[in-house]
Coordinates of C-alpha atoms and ligand atoms in Angstrom, one line a residue:
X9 CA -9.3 -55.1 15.9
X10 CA -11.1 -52.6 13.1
X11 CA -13.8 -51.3 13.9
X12 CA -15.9 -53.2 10.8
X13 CA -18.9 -54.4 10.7
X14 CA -20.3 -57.3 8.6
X15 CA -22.0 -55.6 6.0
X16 CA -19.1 -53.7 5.4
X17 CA -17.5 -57.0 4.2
X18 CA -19.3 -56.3 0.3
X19 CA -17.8 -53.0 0.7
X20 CA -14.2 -54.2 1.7
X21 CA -13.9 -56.6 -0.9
X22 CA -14.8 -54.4 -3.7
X23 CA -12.4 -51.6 -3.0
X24 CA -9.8 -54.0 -2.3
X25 CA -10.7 -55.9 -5.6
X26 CA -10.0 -52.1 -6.8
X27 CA -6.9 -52.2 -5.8
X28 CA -7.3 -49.6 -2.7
X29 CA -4.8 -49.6 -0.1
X30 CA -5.8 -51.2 3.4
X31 CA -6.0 -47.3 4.8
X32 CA -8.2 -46.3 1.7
X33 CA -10.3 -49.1 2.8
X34 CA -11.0 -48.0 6.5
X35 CA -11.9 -44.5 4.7
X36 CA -14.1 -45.5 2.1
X37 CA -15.6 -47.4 5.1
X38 CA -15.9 -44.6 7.3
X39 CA -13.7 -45.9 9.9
X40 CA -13.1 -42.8 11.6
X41 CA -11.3 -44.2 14.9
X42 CA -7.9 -42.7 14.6
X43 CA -6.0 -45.8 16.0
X44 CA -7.5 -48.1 13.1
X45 CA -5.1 -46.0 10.9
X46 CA -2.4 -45.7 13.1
X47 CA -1.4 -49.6 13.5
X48 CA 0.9 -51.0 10.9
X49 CA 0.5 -51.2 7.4
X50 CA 1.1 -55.0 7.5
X51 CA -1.2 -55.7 10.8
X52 CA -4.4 -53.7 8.8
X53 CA -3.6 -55.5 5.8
X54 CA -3.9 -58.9 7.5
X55 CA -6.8 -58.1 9.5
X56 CA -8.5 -57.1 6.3
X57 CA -7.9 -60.4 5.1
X58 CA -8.7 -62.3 7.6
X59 CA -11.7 -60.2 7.8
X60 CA -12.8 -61.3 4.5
X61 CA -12.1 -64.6 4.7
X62 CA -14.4 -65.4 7.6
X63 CA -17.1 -64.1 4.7
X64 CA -15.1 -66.1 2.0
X65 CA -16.1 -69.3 4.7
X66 CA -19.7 -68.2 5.4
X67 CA -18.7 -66.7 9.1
X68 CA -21.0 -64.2 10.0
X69 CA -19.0 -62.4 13.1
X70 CA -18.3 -58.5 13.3
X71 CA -15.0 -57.9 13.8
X72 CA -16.0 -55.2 15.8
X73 CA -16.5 -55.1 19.6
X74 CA -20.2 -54.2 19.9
X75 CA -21.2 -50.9 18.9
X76 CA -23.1 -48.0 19.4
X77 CA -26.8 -47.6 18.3
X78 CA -27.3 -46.6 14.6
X79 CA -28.4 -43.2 15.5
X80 CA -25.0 -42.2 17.5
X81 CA -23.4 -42.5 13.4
X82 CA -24.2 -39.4 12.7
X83 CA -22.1 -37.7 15.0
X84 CA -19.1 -36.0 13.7
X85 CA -16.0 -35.8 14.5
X86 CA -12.7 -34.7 14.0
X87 CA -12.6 -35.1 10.3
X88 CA -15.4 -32.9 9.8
X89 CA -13.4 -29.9 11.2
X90 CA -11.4 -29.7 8.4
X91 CA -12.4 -30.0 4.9
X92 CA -11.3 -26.6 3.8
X93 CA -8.2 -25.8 5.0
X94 CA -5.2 -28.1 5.1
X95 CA -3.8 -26.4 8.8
X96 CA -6.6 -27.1 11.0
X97 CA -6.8 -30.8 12.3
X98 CA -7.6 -31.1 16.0
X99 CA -5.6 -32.8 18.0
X100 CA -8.2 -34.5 20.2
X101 CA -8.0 -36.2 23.4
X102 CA -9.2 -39.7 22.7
X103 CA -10.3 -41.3 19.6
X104 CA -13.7 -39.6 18.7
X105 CA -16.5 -42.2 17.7
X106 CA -16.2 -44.5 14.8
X107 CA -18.5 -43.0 12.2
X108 CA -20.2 -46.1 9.9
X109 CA -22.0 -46.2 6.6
X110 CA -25.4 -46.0 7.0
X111 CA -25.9 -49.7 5.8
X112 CA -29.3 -51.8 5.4
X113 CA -29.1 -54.2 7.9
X114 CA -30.8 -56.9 5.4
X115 CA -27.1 -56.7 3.8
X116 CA -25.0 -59.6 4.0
X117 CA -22.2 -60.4 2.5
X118 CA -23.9 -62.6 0.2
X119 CA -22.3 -61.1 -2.8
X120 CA -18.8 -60.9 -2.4
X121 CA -17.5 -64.2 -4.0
X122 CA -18.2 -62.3 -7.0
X123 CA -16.7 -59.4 -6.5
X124 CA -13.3 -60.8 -5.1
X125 CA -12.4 -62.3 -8.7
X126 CA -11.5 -59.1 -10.1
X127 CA -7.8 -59.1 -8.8
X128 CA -6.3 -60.7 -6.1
X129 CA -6.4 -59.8 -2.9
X130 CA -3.2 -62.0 -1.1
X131 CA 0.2 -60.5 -0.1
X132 CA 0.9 -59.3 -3.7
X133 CA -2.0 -56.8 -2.8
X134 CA 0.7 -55.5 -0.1
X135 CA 3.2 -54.2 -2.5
X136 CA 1.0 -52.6 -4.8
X137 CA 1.2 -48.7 -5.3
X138 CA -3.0 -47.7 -3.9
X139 CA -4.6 -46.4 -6.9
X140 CA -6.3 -43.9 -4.4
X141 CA -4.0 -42.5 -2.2
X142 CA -0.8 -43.5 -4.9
X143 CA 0.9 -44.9 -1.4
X144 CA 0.5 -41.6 0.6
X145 CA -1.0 -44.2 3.3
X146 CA 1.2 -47.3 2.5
X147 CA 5.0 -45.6 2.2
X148 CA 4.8 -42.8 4.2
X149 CA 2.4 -43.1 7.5
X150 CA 5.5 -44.9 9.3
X151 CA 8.1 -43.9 11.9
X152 CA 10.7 -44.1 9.0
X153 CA 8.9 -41.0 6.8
X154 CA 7.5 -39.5 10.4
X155 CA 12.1 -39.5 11.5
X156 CA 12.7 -37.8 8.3
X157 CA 10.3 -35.0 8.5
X158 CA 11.4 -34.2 12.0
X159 CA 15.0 -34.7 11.1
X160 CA 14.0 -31.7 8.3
X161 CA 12.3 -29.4 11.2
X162 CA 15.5 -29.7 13.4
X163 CA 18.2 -29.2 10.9
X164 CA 16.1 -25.8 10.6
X165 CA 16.9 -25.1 13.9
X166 CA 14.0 -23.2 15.0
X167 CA 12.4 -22.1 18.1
X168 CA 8.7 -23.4 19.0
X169 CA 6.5 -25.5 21.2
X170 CA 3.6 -26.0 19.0
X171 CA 3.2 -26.9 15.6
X172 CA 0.6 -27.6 12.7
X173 CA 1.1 -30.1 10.3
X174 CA -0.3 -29.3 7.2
X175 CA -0.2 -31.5 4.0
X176 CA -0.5 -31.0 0.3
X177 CA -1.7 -33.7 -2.2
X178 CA -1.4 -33.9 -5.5
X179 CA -4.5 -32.6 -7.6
X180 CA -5.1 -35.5 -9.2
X181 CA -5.8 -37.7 -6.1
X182 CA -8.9 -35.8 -5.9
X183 CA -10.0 -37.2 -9.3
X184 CA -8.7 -40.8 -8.4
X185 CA -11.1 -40.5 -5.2
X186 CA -14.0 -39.4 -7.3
X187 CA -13.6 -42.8 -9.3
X188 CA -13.1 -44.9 -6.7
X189 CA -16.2 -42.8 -4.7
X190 CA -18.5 -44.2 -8.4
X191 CA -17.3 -47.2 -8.0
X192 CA -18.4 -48.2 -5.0
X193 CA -21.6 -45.8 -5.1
X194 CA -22.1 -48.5 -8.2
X195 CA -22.4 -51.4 -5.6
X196 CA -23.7 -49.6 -2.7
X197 CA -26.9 -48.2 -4.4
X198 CA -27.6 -51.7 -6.2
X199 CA -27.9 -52.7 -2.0
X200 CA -30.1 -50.2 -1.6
X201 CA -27.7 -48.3 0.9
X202 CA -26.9 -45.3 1.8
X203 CA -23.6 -43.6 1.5
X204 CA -22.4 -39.8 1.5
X205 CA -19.2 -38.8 -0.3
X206 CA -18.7 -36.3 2.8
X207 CA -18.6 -39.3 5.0
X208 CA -15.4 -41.2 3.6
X209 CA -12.5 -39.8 5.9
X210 CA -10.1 -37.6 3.7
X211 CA -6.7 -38.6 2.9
X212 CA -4.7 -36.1 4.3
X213 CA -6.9 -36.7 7.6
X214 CA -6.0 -40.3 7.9
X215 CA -2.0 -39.2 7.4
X216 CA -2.5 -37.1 9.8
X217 CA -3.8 -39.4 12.2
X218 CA -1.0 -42.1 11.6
X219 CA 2.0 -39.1 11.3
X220 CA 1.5 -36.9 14.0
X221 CA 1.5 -38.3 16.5
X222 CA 5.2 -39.7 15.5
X223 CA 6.5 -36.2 14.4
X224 CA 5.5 -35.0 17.7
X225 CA 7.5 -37.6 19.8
X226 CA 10.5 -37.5 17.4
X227 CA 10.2 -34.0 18.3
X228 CA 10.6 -34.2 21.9
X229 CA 6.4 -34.1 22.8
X230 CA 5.9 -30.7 20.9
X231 CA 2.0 -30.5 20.8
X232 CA 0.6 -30.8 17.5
X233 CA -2.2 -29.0 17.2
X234 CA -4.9 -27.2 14.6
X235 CA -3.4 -23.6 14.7
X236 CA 0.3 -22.5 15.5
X237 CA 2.3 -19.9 14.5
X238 CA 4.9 -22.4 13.2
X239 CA 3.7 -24.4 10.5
X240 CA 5.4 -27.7 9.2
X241 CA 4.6 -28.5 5.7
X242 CA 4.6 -31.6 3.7
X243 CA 4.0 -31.9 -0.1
X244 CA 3.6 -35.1 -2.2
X245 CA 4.1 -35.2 -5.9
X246 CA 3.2 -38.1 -8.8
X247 CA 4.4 -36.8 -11.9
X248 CA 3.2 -39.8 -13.6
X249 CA -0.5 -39.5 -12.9
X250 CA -0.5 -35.7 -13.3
X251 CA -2.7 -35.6 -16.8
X252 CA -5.2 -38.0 -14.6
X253 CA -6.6 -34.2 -14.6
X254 CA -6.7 -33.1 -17.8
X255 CA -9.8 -34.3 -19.2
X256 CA -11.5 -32.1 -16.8
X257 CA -10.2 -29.0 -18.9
X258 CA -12.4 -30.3 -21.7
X259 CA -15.5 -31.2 -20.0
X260 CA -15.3 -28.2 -17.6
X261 CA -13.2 -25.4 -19.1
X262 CA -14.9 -22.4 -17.0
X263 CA -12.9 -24.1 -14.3
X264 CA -9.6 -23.7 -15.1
X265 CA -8.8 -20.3 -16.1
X266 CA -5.2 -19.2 -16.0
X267 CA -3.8 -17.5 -13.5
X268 CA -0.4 -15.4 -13.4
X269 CA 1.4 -17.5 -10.5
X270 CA 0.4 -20.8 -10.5
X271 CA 2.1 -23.2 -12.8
X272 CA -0.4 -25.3 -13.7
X273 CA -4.1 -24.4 -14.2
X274 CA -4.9 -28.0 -12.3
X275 CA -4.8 -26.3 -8.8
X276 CA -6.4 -28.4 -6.3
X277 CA -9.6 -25.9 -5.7
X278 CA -10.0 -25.7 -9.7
X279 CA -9.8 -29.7 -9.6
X280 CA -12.3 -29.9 -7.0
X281 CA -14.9 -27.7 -8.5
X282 CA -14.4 -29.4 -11.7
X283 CA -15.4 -32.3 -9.8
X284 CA -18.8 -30.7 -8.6
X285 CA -19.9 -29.8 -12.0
X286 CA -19.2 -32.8 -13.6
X287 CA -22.1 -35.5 -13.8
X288 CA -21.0 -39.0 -13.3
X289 CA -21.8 -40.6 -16.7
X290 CA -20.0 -37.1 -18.6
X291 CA -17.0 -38.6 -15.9
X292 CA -17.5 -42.0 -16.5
X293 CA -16.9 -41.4 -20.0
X294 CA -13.4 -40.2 -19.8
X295 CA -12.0 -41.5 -17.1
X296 CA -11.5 -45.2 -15.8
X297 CA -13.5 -46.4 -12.7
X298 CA -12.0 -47.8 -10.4
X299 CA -8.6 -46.0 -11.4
X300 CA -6.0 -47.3 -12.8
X301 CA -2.7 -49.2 -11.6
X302 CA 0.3 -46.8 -10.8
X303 CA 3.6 -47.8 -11.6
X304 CA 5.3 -45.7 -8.9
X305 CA 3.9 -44.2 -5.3
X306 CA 4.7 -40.5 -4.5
X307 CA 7.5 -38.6 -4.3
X308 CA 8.0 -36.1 -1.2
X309 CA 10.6 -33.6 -0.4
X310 CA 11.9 -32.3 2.6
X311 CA 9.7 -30.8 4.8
X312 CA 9.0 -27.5 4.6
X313 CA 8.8 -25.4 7.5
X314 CA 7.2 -21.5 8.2
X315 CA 7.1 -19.1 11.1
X316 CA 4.9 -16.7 10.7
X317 CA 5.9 -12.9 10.6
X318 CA 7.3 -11.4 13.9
X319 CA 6.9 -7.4 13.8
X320 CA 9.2 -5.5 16.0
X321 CA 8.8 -1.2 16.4
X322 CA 10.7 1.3 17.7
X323 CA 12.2 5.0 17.1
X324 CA 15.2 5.7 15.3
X325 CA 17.9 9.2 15.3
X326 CA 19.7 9.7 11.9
X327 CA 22.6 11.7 12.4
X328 CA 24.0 12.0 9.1
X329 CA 23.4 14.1 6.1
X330 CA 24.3 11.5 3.5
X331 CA 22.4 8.2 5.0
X332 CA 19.2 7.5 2.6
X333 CA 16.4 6.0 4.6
X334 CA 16.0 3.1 2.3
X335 CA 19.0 1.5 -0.3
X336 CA 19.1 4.1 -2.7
X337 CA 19.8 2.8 -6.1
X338 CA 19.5 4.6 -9.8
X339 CA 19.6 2.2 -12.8
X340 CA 20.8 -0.6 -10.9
X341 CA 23.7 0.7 -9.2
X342 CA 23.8 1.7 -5.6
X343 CA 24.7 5.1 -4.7
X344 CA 25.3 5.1 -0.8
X345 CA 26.5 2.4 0.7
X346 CA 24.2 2.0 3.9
X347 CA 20.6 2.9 4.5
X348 CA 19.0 3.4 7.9
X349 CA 17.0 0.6 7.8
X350 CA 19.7 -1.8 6.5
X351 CA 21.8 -0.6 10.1
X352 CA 18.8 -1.2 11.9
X353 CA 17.6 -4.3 10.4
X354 CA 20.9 -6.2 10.0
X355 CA 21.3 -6.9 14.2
X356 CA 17.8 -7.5 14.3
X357 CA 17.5 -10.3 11.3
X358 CA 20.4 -12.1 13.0
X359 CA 18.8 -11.8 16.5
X360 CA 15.4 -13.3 15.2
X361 CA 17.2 -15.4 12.5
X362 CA 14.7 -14.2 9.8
X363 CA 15.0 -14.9 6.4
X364 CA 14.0 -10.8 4.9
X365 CA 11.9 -8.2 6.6
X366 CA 9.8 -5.4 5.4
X367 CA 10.2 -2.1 6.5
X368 CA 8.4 0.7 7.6
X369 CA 8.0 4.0 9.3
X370 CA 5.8 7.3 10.1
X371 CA 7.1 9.1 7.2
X372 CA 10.7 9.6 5.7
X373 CA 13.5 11.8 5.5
X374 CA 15.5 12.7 2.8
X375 CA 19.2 11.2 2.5
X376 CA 20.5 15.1 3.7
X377 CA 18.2 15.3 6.4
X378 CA 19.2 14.4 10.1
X379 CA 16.2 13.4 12.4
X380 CA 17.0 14.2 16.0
X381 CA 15.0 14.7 19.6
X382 CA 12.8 11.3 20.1
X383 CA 13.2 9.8 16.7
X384 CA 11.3 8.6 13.9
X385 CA 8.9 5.7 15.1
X386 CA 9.2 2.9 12.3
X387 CA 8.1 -1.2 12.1
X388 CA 9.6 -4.0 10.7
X389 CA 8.1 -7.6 9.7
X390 CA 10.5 -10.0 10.1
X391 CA 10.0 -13.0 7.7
X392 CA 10.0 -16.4 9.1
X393 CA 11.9 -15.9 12.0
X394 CA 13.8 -19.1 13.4
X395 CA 13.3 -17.5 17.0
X396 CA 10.5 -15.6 17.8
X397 CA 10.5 -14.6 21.6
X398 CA 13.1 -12.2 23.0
X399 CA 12.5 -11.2 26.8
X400 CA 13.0 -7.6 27.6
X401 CA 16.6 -8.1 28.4
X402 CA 17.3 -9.6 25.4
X403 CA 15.6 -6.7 23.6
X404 CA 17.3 -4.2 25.4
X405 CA 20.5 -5.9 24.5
X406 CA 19.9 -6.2 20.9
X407 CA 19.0 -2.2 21.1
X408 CA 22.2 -1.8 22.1
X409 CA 23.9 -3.6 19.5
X410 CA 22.0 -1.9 16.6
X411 CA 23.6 1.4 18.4
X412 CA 26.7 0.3 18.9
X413 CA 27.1 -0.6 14.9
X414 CA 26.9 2.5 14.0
X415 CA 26.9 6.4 15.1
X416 CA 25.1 7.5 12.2
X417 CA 21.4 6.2 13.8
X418 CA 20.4 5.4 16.8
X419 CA 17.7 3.5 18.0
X420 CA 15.2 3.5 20.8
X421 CA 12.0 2.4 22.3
X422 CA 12.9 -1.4 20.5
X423 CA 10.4 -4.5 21.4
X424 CA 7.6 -6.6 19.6
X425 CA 4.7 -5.7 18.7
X426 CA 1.5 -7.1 17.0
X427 CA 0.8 -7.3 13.5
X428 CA -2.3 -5.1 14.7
X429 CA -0.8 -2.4 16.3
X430 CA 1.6 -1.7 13.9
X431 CA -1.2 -0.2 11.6
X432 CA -1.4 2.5 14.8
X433 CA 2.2 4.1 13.6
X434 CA -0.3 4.8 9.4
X435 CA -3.4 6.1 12.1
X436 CA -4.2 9.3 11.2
X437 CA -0.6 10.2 9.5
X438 CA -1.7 12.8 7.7
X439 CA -2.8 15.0 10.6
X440 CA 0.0 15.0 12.9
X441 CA 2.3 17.6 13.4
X442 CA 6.3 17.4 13.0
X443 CA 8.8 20.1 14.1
X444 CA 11.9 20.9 12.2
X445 CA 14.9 23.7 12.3
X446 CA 16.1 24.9 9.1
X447 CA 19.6 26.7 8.4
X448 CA 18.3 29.6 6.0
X449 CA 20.3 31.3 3.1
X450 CA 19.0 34.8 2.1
X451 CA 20.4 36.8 -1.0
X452 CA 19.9 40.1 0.7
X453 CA 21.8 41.4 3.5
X454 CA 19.1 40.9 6.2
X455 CA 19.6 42.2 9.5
X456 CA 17.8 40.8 13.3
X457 CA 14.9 42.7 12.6
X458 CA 14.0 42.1 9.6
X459 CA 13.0 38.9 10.6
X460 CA 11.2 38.5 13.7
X461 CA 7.8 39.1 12.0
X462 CA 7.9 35.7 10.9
X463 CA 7.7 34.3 14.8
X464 CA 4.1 36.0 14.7
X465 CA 2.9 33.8 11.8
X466 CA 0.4 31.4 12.9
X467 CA -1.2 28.6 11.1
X468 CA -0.2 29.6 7.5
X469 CA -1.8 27.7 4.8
X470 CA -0.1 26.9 1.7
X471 CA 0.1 25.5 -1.7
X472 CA 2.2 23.1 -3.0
X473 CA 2.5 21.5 -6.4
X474 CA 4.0 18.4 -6.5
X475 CA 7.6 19.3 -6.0
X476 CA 9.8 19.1 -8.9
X477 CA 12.4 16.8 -8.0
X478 CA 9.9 14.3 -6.9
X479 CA 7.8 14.0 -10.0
X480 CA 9.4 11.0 -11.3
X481 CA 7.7 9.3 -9.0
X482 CA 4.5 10.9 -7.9
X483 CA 1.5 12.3 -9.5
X484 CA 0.9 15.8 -10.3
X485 CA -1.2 17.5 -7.4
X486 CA -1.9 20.3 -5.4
X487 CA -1.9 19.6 -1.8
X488 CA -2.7 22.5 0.9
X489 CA -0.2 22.0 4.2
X490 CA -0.6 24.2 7.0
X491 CA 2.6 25.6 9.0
X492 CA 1.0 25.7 12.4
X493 CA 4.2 27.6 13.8
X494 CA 7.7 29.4 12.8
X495 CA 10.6 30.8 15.1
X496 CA 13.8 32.6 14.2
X497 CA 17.3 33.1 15.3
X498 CA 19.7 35.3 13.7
X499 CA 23.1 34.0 13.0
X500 CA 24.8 36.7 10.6
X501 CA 23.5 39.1 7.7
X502 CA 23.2 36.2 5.3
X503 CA 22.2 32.9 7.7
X504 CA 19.1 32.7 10.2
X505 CA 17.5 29.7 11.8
X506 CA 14.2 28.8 11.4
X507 CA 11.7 26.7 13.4
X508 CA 9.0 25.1 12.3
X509 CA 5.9 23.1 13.5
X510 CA 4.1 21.7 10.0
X511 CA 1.2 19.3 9.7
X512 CA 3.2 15.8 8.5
X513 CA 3.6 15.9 4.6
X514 CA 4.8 19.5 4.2
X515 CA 7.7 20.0 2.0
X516 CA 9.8 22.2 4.3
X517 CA 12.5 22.5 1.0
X518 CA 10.2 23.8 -1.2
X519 CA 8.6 26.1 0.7
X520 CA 12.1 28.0 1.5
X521 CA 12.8 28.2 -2.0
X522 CA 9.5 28.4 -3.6
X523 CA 10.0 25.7 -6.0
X524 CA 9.8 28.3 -9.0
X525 CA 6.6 29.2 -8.0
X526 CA 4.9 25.8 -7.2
X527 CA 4.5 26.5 -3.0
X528 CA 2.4 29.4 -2.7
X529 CA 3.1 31.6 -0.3
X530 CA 6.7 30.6 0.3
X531 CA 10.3 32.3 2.7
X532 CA 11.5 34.2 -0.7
X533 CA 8.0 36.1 -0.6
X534 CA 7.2 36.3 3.2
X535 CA 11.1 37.7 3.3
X536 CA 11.0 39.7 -0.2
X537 CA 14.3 38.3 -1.0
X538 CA 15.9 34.8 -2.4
X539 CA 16.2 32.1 0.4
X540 CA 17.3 28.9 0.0
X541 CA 17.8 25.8 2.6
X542 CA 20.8 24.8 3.8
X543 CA 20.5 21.5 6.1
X544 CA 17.5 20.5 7.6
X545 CA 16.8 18.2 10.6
X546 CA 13.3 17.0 11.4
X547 CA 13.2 17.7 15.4
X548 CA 10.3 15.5 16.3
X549 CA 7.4 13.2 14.7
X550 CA 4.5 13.5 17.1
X551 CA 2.9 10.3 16.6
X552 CA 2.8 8.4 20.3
X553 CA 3.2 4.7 19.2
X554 CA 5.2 2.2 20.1
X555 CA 4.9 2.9 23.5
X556 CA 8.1 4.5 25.2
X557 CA 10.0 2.4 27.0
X558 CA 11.7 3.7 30.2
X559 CA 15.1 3.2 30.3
Ligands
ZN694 ZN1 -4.6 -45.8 -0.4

């Protein structure tokens, strides 16, 4: 049975009269016992008219089993939890308690002969598109649409054990519930009662309630519940009521300002704050009340489904001198044809089944730079990944793939990490210390001597001007590096090797060659000769994140 009372019979008639679906009914009544909603369409629809009828004959029985004291009416429920965000319905236990208009219990239903001429309520009203809810709680609260959305969430194949269902409405159903809202506020205030818009159940709560609960056992008893990493979504359209909106434009333009990626300036929020501002007779004006007839009830498509991001960290070797770090492409055509994070991520995407990633790591190389001794630690986001858990087995073994795909990188210290540690790898960049060895060019016949001086050189400040071949790309600046440390080892009059230990950022290049003068002090002056660089590899990156993994 419903859970209505008597004097809700006025109330009844004259949304049905106004051509509200059955569901819009129970919601304009308060009703907000989920298993009133989640019975057929056909069974509420007949109650409701039986209901009525035992007013039409001058009954006087609640349809209700007795009920709780007025003051228990108040108490919210579910529906209250989520008028904000469209993610975050409870799943609850048991049905919480029916919430009730706050009716004058003088009311009878005295005056409802009247208001049942306006249009018929019999078995035509069945098949009639809701001018509420444009059939979002006729068509599509069934096991039929309930099959089809979790047909679409297995054809995607993913991995999960909880969802959230979240639902988006068309815009103009929030105008359509303003109407209907007047209308009734009409009746309810000439009976004296008393009746909060906040109290009329939403209708994306009452699909909820009828939908869920059949996704959820189509899908094999996943739990449904207010947050999840894995989100199903389910969007419903109605072209043919979309300018039900635009009168709003006119009478509140502030609202509706324009906005780079949004088609339509008629967003829901803008729609909804219209709403606010508006006064009722300034609505009245331009817009019918109750709404008008729909020809057609909502389209939907397939259900759309998201995981969110999955980060994954570890430390990566480059062993070649002509790998870029990142695809390295000049006016649109490619120039190498790998990059390190293209080897690593390729294994990893298929592993995770992810649809793009983001990467990123402490620092970069240049494409003729090798980075050798623990690695380079670096992150990626993985973009709604199908699976999101790999043991540490599985990591392992997917570490291993990564390395056997190619012997220019290698990779260790793989496994999954938070979106909040990740920021540890950026933590204080900018003061940790990296070790490199540099092959050395000098002009000048140079012999072992000449260069050990160099070994006693401690913490040497310097200046550099933003180098030259990276000024296409970053401002002009001076920036003071310090080289904490340098060692040297003689290979022949012409070619040394030369340590160093540099705060992260320094360009090691430019200070060999002195950049025409931008580094200040640089090798050509310490060594009173031309130097240039002949291969560099970065030796180590101190920054102690991710973790290491023992092997
Ligand atoms: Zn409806």
């Amino acid at each position: 049975m419903l859970p209505l009372k008597e004097k809700d019979k006025p109330l009844v008639q004259k949304l049905l009269s106004a051509g509200c679906c059955a569901r819009c009914v129970l919601r304009f009544c308060c009703v907000g016992v989920q298993a009133a909603y989640r019975q057929t369409y056909q069974d509420t629809v007949k109650e409701l008219q039986a209901f009525i009828s035992d007013a039409e004959n001058g009954k006087s029985k609640d349809s209700a089993a007795p009920e709780p004291a007025e003051e228990n009416n108040k108490s919210h429920d579910a529906a209250e939890n989520d008028k904000s965000h469209d993610a975050a319905v409870p799943e609850p236990t048991e049905d919480p308690p029916s919430k009730r208009m706050k009716l004058d219990h003088g009311a009878t239903g005295d005056q409802s002969e009247a208001d049942a001429a306006a249009e018929p309520v019999g078995p035509q009203a069945e098949s009639r598109v809701c001018v509420v809810c444009l059939g979002v709680l006729q068509e599509f609260c069934d096991r039929t649409h309930a099959t089809k959305i979790a047909e679409a969430v297995k054809a995607e194949n993913y991995e999960f054990d909880t969802m959230v269902l979240s639902v988006s409405l068309p815009a103009q159903l929030c105008v359509r519930e303003h109407s209907c809202w007047l209308h009734v506020k009409k009746e309810v205030r000439e009976k004296s009662m008393a009746l909060d818009k906040d109290d009329v159940i939403l209708v994306k709560e009452a699909f909820k309630w009828t939908v869920q609960g059949l996704v959820a056992k189509e899908l094999g008893g996943v739990a449904v519940v207010t947050r999840s990493v894995f989100e199903v979504g389910v969007e419903f359209t109605h072209p043919e009521t979309d300018a039900d909106c635009h009168f709003l434009a006119g009478a509140c333009p502030d609202c509706f300002k324009p906005t780079k990626n949004k088609q339509s300036v008629f967003t829901r929020m803008a729609v909804v704050k219209a709403l606010e501002k508006i006064s009722d007779n300034k609505f009245l004006k331009h817009y019918p009340c109750p709404p008008t007839r729909p020809a057609s009830s909502c389209s939907t498509q397939d259900a759309q489904c998201l995981h969110l991001s999955v980060f994954v960290a570890g430390r990566y070797n480059k062993f070649c001198r002509s790998l870029p770090q990142t695809p390295w492409v000049i006016d649109g055509e490619r120039r190498m044809e790998s990059s390190v994070e293209e080897l690593i991520a390729a294994p990893i995407l298929s592993a995770f089944r992810a649809d793009g990633f983001n990467f990123s790591s402490s620092g970069r190389e240049d494409v003729d730079v090798r980075t050798l001794g623990n690695g380079r630690p670096f992150a990626m986001e993985l973009l709604n990944p199908h699976r999101s858990r790999l043991n540490r087995a599985e990591m392992r073994q997917l570490q291993e793939t990564i390395n056997k795909s190619s012997d220019k990188i290698r990779v260790r210290d793989l496994q999954i990490v938070s979106r909040e540690a990740m920021g540890r790898m950026k933590e204080g960049e900018e003061e940790k210390t990296k070790s490199y060895t540099a092959l050395i060019w000098t002009q000048k016949a140079i012999q072992r001597e000449d260069i050990t001086f160099i070994d006693d050189i401690k913490d040497l400040t310097v200046d550099q001007k933003t180098p030259l071949r990276v000024l296409h790309r970053r401002a002009l600046a001076v920036r003071q590096r310090v080289i904490h440390s340098m060692n040297t080892r003689f290979l022949d009059p012409h070619h040394f090797y030369l340590g160093l230990k540099t705060q992260a950022g320094t360009y090691i290049k430019e200070f060999v060659h002195g950049d025409f003068g931008r580094t200040k002090p640089n090798l050509c002056e310490l060594l009173k000769t031309d130097t240039d660089i002949l291969e560099l590899d970065v030796e180590s990156v101190d920054v102690d994140w991710p973790p290491a993994i023992p092997e």
